[in-house]
Short mmCIF file of C-alpha atoms in Angstrom, two decimals:
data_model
loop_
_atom_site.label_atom_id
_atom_site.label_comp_id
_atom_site.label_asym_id
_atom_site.label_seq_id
_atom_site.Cartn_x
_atom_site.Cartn_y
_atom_site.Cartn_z
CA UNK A 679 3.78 63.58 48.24
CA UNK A 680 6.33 62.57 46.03
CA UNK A 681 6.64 58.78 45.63
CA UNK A 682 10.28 57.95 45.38
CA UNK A 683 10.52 54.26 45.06
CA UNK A 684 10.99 54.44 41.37
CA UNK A 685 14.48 55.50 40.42
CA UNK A 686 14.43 56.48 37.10
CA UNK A 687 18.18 56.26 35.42
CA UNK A 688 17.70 56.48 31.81
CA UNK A 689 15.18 58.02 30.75
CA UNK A 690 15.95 57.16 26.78
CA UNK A 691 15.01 53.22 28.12
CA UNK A 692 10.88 53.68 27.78
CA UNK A 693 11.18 55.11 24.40
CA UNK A 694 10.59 52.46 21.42
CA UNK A 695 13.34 51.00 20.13
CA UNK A 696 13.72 51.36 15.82
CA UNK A 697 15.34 48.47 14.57
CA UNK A 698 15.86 48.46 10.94
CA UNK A 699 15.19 45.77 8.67
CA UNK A 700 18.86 44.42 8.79
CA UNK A 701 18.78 44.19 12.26
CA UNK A 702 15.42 41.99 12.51
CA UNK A 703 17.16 39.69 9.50
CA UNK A 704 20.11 39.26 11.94
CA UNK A 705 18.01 38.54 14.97
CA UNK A 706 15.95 35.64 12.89
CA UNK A 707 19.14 34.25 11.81
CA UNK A 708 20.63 34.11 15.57
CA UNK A 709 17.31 32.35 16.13
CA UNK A 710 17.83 30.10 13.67
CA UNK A 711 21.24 29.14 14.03
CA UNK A 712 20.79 28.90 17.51
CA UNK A 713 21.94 24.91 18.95
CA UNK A 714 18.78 23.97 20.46
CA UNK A 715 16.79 25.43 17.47
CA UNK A 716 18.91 23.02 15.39
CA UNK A 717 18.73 20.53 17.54
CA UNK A 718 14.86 20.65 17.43
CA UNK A 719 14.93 20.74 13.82
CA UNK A 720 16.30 18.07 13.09
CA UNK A 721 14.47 15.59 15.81
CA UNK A 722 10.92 16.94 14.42
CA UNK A 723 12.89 16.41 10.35
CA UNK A 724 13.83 13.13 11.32
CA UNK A 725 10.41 11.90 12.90
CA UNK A 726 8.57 13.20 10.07
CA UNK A 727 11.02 11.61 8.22
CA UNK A 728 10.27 8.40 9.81
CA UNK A 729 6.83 8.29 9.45
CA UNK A 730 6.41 9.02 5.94
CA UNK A 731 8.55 6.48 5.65
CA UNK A 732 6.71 3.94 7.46
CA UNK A 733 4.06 5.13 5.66
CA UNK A 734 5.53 4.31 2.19
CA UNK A 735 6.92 0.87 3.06
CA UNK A 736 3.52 -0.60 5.25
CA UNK A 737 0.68 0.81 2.37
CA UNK A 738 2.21 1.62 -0.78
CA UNK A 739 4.45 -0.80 -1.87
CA UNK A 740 2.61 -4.26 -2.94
CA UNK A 741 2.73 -7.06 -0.58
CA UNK A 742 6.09 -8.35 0.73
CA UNK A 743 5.09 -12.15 1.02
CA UNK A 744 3.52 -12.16 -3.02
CA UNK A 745 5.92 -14.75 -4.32
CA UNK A 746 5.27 -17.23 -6.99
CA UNK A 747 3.48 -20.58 -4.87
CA UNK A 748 3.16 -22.53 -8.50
CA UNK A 749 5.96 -24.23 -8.13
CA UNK A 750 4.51 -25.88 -4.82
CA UNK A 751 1.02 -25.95 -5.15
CA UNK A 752 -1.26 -24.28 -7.52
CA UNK A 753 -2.50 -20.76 -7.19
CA UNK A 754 -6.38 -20.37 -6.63
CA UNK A 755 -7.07 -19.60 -10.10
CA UNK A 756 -5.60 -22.15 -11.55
CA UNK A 757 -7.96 -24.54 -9.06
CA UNK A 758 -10.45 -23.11 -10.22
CA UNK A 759 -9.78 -22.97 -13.82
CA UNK A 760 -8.62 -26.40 -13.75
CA UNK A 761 -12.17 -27.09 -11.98
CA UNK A 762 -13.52 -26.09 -14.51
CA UNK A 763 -11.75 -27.79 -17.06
CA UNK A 764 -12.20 -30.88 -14.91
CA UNK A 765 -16.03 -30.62 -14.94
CA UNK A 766 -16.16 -29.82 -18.97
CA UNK A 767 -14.02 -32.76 -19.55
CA UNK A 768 -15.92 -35.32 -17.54
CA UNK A 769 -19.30 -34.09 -19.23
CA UNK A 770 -17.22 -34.46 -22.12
CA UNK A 771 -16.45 -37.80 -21.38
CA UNK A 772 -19.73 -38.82 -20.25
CA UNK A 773 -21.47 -37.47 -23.32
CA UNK A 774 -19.10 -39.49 -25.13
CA UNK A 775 -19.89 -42.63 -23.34
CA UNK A 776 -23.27 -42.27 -23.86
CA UNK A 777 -23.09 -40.84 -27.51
CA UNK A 778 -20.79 -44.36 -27.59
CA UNK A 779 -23.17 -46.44 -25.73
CA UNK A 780 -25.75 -45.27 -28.41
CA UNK A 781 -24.02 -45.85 -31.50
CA UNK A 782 -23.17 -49.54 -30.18
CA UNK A 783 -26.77 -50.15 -29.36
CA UNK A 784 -27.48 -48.82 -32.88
CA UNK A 785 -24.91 -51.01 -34.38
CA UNK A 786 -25.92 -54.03 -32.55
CA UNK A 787 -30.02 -53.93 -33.14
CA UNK A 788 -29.03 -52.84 -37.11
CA UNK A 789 -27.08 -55.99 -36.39
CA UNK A 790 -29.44 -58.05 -35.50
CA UNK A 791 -31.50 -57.07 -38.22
CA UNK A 792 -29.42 -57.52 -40.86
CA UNK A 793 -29.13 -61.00 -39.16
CA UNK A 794 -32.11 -62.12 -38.84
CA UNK A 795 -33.39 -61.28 -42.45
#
């Protein structure tokens, strides 16, 4: 009982097959140079490309919109400084009213008493 519906031609085809070291270099570079390997290549190259890209422009640089405002309106700090400055300068002024105010009352009573005697 001799099964005959495989035909065996060659029977040198179910041995291994020895490539060398040259020949597996060649078959990579086929691969390689291969136009849809290229192709592929360079979309995933040029996405990557893009994102980094993206990535540089949208979170490293420093902001796009910091441009100098003092030449409208004053920056924040300079509110606030000159808040500051406004607040020292009126208590300023008010201690010099009433350091004033003082020395004219002074004046007047030593004045008076001058006067009077």
């Amino acid at each position: 009982n001799v099964d005959e519906s495989v035909i065996v031609i060659n029977n040198s085809s179910w041995e291994s097959l020895k490539c060398g070291m040259n020949q597996y270099i060649k078959n990579v570079l086929l691969f390689l140079h291969a136009p849809y390997v290229k192709y592929l290549y360079n979309v995933y190259s040029h996405i990557i490309f893009l994102m980094l890209f993206s990535y540089v422009i949208l979170f490293d640089f420093f902001p796009i919109y910091d441009f100098i405002s003092d030449k409208c309106l004053p920056s924040i700090e300079e509110l606030h400084d000159s808040r500051i400055s406004i607040n020292n300068a009126q208590k300023r002024s008010f201690s010099n009213r009433s350091t004033n105010a003082i020395k004219n009352k002074l004046i007047a009573k030593t004045s008076n008493l001058f006067q009077t005697t």
